[in-house]
Structure formats: structure tokens, C-alpha cells
PDB file of C-alpha atoms in Angstrom:
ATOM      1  CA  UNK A   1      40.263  17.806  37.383  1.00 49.00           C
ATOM      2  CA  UNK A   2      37.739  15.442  39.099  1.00 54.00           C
ATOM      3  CA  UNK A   3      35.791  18.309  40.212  1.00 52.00           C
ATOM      4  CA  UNK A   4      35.682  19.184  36.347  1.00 41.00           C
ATOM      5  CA  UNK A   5      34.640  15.973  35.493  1.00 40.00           C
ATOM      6  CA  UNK A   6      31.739  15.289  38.124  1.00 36.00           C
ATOM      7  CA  UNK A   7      30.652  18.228  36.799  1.00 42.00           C
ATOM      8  CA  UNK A   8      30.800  17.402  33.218  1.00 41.00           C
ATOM      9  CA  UNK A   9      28.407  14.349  34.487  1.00 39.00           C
ATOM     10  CA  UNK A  10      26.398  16.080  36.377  1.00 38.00           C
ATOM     11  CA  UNK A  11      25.391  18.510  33.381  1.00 37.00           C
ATOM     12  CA  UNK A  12      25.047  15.669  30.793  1.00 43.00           C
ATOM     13  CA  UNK A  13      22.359  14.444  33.046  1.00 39.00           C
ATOM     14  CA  UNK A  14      20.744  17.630  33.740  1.00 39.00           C
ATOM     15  CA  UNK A  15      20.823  17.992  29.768  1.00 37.00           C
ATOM     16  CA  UNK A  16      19.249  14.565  29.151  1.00 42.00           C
ATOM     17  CA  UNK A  17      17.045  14.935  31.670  1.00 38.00           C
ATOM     18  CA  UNK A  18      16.128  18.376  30.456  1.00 40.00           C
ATOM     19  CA  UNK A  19      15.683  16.183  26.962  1.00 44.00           C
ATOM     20  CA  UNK A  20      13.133  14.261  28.102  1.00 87.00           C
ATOM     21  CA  UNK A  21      10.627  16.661  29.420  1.00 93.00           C
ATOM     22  CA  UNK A  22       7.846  17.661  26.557  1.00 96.00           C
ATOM     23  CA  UNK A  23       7.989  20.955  24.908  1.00 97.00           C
ATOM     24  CA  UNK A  24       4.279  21.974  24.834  1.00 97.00           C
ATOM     25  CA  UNK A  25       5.761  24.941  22.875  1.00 97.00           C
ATOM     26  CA  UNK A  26       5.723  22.785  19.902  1.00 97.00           C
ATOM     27  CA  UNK A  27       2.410  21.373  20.060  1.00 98.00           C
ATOM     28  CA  UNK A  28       0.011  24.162  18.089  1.00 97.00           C
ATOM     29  CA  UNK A  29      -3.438  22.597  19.447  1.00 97.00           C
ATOM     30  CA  UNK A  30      -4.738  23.503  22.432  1.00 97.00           C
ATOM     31  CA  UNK A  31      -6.750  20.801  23.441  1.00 97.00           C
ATOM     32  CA  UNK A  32      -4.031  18.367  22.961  1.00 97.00           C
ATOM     33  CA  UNK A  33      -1.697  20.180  25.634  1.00 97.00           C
ATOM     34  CA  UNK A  34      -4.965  20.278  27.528  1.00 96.00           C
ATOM     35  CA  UNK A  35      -5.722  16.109  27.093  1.00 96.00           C
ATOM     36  CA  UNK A  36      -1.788  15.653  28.300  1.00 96.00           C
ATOM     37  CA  UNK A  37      -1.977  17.781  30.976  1.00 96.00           C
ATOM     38  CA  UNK A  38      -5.036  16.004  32.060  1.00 94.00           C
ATOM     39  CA  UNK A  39      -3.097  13.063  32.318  1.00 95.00           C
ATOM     40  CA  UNK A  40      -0.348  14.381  33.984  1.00 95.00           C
ATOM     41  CA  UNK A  41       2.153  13.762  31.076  1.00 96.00           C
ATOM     42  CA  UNK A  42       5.107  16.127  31.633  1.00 95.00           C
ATOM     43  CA  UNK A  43       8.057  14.107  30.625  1.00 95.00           C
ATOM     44  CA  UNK A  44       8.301  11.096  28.272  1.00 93.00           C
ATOM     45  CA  UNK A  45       8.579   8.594  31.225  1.00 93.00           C
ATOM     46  CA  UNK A  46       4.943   9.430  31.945  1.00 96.00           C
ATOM     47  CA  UNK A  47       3.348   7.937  28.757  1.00 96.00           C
ATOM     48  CA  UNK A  48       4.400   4.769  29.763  1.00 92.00           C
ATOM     49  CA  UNK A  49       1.241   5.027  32.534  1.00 92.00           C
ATOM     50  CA  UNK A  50      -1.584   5.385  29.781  1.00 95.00           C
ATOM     51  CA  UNK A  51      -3.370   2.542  29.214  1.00 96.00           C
ATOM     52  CA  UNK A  52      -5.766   1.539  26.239  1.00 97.00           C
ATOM     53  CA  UNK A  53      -9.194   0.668  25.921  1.00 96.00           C
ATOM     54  CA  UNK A  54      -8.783  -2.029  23.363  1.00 97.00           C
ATOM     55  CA  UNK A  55     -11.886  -4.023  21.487  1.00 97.00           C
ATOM     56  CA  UNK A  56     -13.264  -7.142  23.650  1.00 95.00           C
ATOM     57  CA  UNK A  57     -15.528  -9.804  22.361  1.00 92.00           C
ATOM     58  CA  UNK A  58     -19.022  -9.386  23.897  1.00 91.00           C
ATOM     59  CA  UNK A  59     -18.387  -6.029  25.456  1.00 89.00           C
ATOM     60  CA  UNK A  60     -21.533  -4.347  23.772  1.00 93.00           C
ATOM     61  CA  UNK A  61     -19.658  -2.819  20.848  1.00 96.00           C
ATOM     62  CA  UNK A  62     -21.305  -0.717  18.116  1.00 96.00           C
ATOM     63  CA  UNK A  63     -19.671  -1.258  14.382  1.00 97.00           C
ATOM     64  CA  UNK A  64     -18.714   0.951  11.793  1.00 97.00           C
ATOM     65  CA  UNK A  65     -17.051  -0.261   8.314  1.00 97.00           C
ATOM     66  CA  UNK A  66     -15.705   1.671   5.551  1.00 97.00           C
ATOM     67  CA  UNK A  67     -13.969   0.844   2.747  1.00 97.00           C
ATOM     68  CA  UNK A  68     -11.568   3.283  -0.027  1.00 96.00           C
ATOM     69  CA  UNK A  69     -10.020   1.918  -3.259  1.00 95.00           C
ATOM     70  CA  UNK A  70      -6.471   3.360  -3.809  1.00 94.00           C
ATOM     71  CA  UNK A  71      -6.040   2.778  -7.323  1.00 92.00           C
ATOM     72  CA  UNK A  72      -1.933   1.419  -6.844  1.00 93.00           C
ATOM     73  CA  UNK A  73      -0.298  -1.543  -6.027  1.00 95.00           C
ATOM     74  CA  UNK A  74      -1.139  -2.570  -2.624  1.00 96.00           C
ATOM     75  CA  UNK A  75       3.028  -2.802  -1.872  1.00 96.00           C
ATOM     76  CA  UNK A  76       3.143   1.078  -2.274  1.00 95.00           C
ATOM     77  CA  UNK A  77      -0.355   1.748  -0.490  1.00 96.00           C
ATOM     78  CA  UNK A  78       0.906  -0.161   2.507  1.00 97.00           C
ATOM     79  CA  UNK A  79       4.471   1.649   2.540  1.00 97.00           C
ATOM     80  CA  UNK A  80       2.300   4.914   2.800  1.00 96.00           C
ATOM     81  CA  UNK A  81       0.958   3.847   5.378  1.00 97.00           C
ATOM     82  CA  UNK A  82       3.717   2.856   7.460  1.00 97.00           C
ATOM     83  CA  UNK A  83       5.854   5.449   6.187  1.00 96.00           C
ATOM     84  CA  UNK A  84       3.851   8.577   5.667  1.00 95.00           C
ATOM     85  CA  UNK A  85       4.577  11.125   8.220  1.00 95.00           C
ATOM     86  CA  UNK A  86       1.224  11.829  10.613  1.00 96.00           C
ATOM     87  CA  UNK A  87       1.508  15.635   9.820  1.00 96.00           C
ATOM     88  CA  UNK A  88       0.445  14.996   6.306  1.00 94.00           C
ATOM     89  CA  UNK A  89      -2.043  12.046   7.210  1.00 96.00           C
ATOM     90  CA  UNK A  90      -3.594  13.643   9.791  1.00 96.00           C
ATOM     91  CA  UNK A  91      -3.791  17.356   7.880  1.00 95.00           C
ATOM     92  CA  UNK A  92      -7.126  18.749   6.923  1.00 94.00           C
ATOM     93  CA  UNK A  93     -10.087  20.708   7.445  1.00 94.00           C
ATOM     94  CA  UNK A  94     -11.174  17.863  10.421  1.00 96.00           C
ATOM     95  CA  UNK A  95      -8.120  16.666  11.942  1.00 96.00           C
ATOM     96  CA  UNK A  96      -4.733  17.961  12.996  1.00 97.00           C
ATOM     97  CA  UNK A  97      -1.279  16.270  14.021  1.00 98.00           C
ATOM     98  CA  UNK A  98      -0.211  17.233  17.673  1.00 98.00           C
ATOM     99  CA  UNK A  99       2.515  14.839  18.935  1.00 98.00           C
ATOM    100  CA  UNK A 100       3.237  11.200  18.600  1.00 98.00           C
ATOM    101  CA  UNK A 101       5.056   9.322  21.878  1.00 97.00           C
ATOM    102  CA  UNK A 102       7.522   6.259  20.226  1.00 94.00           C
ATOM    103  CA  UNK A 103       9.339   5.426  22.863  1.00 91.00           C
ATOM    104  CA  UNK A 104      11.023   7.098  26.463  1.00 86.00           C
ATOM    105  CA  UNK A 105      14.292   6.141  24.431  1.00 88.00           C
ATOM    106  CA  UNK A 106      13.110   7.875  21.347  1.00 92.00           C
ATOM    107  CA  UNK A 107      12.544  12.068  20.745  1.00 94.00           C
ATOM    108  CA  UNK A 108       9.379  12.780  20.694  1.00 96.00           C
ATOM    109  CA  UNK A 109       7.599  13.366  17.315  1.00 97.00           C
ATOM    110  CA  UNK A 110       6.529  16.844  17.050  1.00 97.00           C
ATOM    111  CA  UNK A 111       5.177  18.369  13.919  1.00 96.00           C
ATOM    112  CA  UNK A 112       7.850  19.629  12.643  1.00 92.00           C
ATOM    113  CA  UNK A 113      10.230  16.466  13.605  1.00 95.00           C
ATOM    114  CA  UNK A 114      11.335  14.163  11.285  1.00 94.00           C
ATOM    115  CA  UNK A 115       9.562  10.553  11.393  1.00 95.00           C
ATOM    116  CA  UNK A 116      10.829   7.027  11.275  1.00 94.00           C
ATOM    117  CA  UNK A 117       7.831   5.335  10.394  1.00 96.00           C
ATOM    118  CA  UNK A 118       4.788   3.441  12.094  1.00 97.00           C
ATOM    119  CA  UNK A 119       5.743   1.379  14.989  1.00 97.00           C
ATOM    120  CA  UNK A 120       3.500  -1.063  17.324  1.00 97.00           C
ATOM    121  CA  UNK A 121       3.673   0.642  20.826  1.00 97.00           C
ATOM    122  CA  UNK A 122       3.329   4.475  20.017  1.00 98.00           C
ATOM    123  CA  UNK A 123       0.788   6.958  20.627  1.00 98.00           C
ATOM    124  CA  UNK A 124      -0.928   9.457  18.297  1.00 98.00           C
ATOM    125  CA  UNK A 125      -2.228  12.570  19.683  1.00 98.00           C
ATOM    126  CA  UNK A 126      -4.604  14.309  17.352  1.00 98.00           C
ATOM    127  CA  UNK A 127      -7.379  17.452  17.631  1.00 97.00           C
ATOM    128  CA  UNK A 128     -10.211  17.083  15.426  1.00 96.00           C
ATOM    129  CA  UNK A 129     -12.205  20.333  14.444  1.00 94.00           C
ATOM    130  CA  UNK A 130     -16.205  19.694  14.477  1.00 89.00           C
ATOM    131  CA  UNK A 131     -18.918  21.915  13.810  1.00 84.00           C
ATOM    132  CA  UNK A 132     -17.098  23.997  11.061  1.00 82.00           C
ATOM    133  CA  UNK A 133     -14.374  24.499  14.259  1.00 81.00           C
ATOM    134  CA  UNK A 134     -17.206  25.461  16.804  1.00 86.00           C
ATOM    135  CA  UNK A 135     -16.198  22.344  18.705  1.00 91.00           C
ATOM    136  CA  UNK A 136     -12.666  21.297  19.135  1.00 94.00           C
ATOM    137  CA  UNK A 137     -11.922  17.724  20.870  1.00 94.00           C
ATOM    138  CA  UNK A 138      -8.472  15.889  21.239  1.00 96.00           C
ATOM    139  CA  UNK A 139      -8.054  12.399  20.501  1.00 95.00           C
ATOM    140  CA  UNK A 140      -5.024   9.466  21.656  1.00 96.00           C
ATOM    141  CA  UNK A 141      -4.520   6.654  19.727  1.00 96.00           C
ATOM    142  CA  UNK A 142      -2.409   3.772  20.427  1.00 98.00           C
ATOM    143  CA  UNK A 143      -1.140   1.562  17.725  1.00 98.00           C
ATOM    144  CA  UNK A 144      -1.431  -1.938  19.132  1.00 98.00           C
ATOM    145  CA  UNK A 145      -0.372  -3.968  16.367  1.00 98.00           C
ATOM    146  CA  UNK A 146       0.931  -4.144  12.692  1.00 98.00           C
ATOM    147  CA  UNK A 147       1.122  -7.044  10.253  1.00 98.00           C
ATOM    148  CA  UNK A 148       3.230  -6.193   7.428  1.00 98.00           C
ATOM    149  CA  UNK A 149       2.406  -9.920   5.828  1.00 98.00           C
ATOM    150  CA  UNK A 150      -1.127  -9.361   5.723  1.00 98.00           C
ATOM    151  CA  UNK A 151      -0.790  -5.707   5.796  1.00 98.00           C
ATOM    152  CA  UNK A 152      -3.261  -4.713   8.533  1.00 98.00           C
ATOM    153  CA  UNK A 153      -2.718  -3.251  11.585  1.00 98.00           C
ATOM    154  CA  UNK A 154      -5.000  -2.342  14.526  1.00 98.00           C
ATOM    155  CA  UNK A 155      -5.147   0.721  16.855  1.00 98.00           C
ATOM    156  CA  UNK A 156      -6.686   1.128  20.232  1.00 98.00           C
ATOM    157  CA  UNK A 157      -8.197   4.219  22.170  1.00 97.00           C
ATOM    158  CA  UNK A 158      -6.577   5.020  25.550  1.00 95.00           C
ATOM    159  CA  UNK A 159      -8.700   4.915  28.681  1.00 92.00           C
ATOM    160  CA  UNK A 160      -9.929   7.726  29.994  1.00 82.00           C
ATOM    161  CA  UNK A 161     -11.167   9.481  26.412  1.00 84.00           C
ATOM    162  CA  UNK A 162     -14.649  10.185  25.259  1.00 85.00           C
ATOM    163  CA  UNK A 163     -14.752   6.015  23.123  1.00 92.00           C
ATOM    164  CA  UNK A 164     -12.959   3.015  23.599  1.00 95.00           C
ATOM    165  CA  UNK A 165     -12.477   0.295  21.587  1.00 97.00           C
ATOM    166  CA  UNK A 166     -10.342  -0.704  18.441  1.00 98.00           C
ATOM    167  CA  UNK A 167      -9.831   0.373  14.463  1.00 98.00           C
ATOM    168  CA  UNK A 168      -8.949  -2.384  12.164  1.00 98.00           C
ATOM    169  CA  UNK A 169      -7.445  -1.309   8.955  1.00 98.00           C
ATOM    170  CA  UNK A 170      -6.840  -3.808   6.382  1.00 98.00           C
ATOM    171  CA  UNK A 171      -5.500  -3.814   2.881  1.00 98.00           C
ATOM    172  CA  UNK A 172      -5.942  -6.245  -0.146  1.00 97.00           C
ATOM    173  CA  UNK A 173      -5.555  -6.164  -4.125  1.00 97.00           C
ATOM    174  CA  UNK A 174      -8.418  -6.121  -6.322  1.00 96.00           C
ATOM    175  CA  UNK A 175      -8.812  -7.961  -9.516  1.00 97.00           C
ATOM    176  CA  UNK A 176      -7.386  -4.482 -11.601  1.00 94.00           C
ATOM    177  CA  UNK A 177      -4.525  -4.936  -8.928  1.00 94.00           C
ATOM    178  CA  UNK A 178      -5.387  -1.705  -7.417  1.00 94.00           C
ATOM    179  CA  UNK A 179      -6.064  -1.433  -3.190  1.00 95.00           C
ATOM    180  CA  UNK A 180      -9.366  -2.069  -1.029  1.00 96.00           C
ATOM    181  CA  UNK A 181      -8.714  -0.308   1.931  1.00 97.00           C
ATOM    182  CA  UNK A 182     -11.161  -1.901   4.505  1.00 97.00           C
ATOM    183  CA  UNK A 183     -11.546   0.143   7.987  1.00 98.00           C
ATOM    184  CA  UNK A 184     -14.001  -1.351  10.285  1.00 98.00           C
ATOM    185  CA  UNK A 185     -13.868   0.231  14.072  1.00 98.00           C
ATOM    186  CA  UNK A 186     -15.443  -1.300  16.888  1.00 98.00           C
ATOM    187  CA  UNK A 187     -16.337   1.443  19.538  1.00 97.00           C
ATOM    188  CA  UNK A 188     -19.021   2.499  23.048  1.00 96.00           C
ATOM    189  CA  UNK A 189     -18.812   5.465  24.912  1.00 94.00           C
ATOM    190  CA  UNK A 190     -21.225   5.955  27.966  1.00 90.00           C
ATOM    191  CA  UNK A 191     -24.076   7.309  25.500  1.00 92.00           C
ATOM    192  CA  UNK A 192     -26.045   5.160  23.509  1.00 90.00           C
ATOM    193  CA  UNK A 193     -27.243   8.485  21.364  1.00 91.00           C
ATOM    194  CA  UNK A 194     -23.876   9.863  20.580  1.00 92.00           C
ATOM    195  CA  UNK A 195     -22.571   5.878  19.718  1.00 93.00           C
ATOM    196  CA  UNK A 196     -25.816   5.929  17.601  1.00 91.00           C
ATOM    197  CA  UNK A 197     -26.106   9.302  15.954  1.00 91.00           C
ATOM    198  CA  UNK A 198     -23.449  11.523  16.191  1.00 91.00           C
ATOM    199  CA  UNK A 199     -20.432   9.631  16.254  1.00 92.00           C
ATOM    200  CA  UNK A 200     -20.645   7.098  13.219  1.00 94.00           C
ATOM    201  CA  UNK A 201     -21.117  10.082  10.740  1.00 93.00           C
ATOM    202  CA  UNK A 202     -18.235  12.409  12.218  1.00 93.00           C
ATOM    203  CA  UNK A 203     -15.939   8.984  12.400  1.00 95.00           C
ATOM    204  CA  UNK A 204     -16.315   8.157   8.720  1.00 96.00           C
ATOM    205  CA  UNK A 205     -15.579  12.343   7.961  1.00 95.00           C
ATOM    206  CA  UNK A 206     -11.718  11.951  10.102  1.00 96.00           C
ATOM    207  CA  UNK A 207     -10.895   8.588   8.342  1.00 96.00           C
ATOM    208  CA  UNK A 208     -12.398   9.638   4.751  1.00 95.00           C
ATOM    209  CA  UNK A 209      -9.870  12.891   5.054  1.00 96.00           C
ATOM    210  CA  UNK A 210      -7.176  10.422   6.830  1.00 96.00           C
ATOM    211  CA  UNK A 211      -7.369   8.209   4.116  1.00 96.00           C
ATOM    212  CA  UNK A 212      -7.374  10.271   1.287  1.00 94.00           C
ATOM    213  CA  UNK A 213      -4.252  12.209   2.770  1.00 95.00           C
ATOM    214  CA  UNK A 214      -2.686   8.821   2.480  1.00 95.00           C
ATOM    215  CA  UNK A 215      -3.438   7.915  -0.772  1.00 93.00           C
ATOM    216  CA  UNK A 216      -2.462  11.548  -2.157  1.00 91.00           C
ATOM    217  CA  UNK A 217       1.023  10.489  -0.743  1.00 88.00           C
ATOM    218  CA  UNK A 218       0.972   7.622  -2.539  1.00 88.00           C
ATOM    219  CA  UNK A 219       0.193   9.833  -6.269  1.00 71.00           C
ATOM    220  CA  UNK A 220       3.434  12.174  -5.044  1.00 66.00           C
ATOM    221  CA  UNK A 221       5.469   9.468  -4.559  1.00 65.00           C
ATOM    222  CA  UNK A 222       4.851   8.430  -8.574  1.00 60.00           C
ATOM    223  CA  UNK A 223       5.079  12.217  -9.815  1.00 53.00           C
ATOM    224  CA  UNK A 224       8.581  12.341  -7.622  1.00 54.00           C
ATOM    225  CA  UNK A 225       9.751   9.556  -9.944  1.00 50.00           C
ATOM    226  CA  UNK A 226       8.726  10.839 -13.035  1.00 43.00           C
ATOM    227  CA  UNK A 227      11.460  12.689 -15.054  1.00 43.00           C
ATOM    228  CA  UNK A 228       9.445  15.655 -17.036  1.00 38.00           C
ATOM    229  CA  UNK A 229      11.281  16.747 -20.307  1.00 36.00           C
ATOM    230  CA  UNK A 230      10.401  20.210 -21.683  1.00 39.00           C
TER     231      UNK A 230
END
């Protein structure tokens, strides 16, 4: 009987253990399992060794601002955000969901995993498709900090990527209470040409489609709620 149950233990651990580990089977993008791998992320413990290259005052920072009007009540707008699952805003012709880290407590978020909403403290692993897909490059994003008073929240890149620095995104009510999405980002890489000419106009492309994925959620949400009579 004690043999039994030492082995009973001994498989729950090998199980959660076995839980733990990522399933590269389940991320579709290629150079996302290639960015991971490059970081020697095998099992959830391991994300908790990435660090981010946040935005510092002074540190020689080029600046790019943006702004979208969402035309709903900045209550719902905000709830997209924080709600919508990252499959759906980060869908499109430009960008693809691979994998978002939450926690080493907490499943990882795959694709095709349910989602509990945005949470300071986990990481976004996207693949954005340039050049009409010619060029393929994976991106991690760490979300730093949220403010549902003021409704902003900021994200980070992680060290080691092609930028660093931070995205701001900030919401507020117009006059026709409708939403000004604000999104200014603060970035340097180590070439002043691509800071200069090629990244500010692929940037704005990824958070135009980002954006407008949320908002779209925002105009579903509405129809769900509308009862159609024939």
C-alpha cells in the first residue's frame, strides 16, 4: 500500500512537471519557437529569467505617437482591451499571436487556450509578417503596468530583441463621449537608420491593425446584445 502510494506521488509530480514544460507543438510561428529557443525557454520556470528593456529618461530615445478614435464609451473600449483575447488583437495580415507567459503558476496561453484577461507581469510573444511575408521577425512584449483608473497601461520590450524601450497606451473620452486612443512608444535599437526610417512606418502598420482588431471587438460585443426580430 505505501509502495502504491509513493508511487501515486511520484507520478503526480512527473505529471505536473510534465505540465510545465512548453508545447512548441502549439505555437504555429516559426520564428517565435525560434526567439524562445534562443533564450533557452523550455519550461515555464524559465521565463522568469527574461528581463525587459524598459523606457529611461535621457537614454537617447526616438518617439513615435499615434492616436485612434473608437467611437464607444471609453468603459467598454478599455474592457476590450483588458479583456480581448490576443489571438483576435494580434490577428491580421502583419501580426500573429504565438504564446503569452502569465505566470509559472498559470497554463500557458496558447492560441487556442482560453484567456483570463490582461495582467501586469506577462509576456506576449508575437511574429509580425513584413515585406508582403518576405521577412518574418518575432517580437516579446512585457506588460509592465496597468491603470484601470486612468485606463492606461504601459508595455516594455525584453532585452535581447532587435528595440528596447516602452509603449504607452492611454485612453480618454471626447466631447461626443466616444474614445481617443493615444499610443506614444518610446524606442532605440543599435541603428540610427532603421530607428529613423524603417521602423516608425512598420510600427504605426502593427498597432493601426492591433488597434482596429480591438475596436472591432468592441462593435461585436454591441451586435451580441442586440436581439434581431424577423
Amino acid at each position: 500500500m505505501i509502495k502504491l502510494l509513493v508511487c501515486c506521488i511520484l507520478l503526480c509530480l512527473v505529471v505536473s512537471a510534465e505540465g510545465q514544460l512548453i508545447d512548441f507543438s502549439r505555437i504555429k510561428q516559426r520564428k517565435v519557437r525560434k526567439l524562445m529557443t534562443e533564450n533557452h525557454l523550455s519550461s515555464q520556470k524559465d521565463f522568469n529569467g527574461l528581463e525587459t528593456a524598459c523606457f529611461a529618461e535621457g537614454g537617447g530615445y526616438s518617439k513615435n505617437t499615434k492616436t485612434f478614435l473608437v467611437k464607444a464609451r471609453p468603459d467598454e473600449v478599455w474592457d476590450a482591451y483588458r479583456n480581448s483575447s490576443p489571438k483576435q488583437c494580434w490577428g491580421g495580415k502583419l501580426v500573429s499571436f504565438g504564446v503569452l507567459f502569465d505566470s509559472a503558476e498559470k497554463p500557458l496561453v496558447y492560441a487556442d487556450a482560453p484567456y483570463g484577461g490582461m495582467k501586469a507581469g506577462q509576456i506576449i510573444f508575437i511574429q509580425l509578417r513584413l515585406l508582403k511575408g518576405l521577412y518574418k521577425l518575432a517580437v516579446a512584449h512585457k506588460v509592465v503596468a496597468i491603470d484601470d483608473l486612468h485606463k492606461s497601461l504601459q508595455i516594455c520590450y525584453m532585452k535581447k530583441g532587435a528595440s528596447e524601450g516602452s509603449q504607452f497606451i492611454s485612453l480618454r473620452e471626447t466631447p461626443e463621449g466616444f474614445t481617443e486612443v493615444t499610443h506614444e512608444t518610446y524606442y532605440k535599437s543599435k541603428s540610427k537608420f532603421r530607428d529613423r526610417r524603417i521602423y516608425p512606418g512598420i510600427h504605426e502598420k502593427v498597432i493601426s491593425e492591433y488597434h482596429a482588431n480591438v475596436a472591432r471587438s468592441v462593435v461585436h460585443r454591441e451586435l451580441a446584445g442586440i436581439e434581431i426580430t424577423p
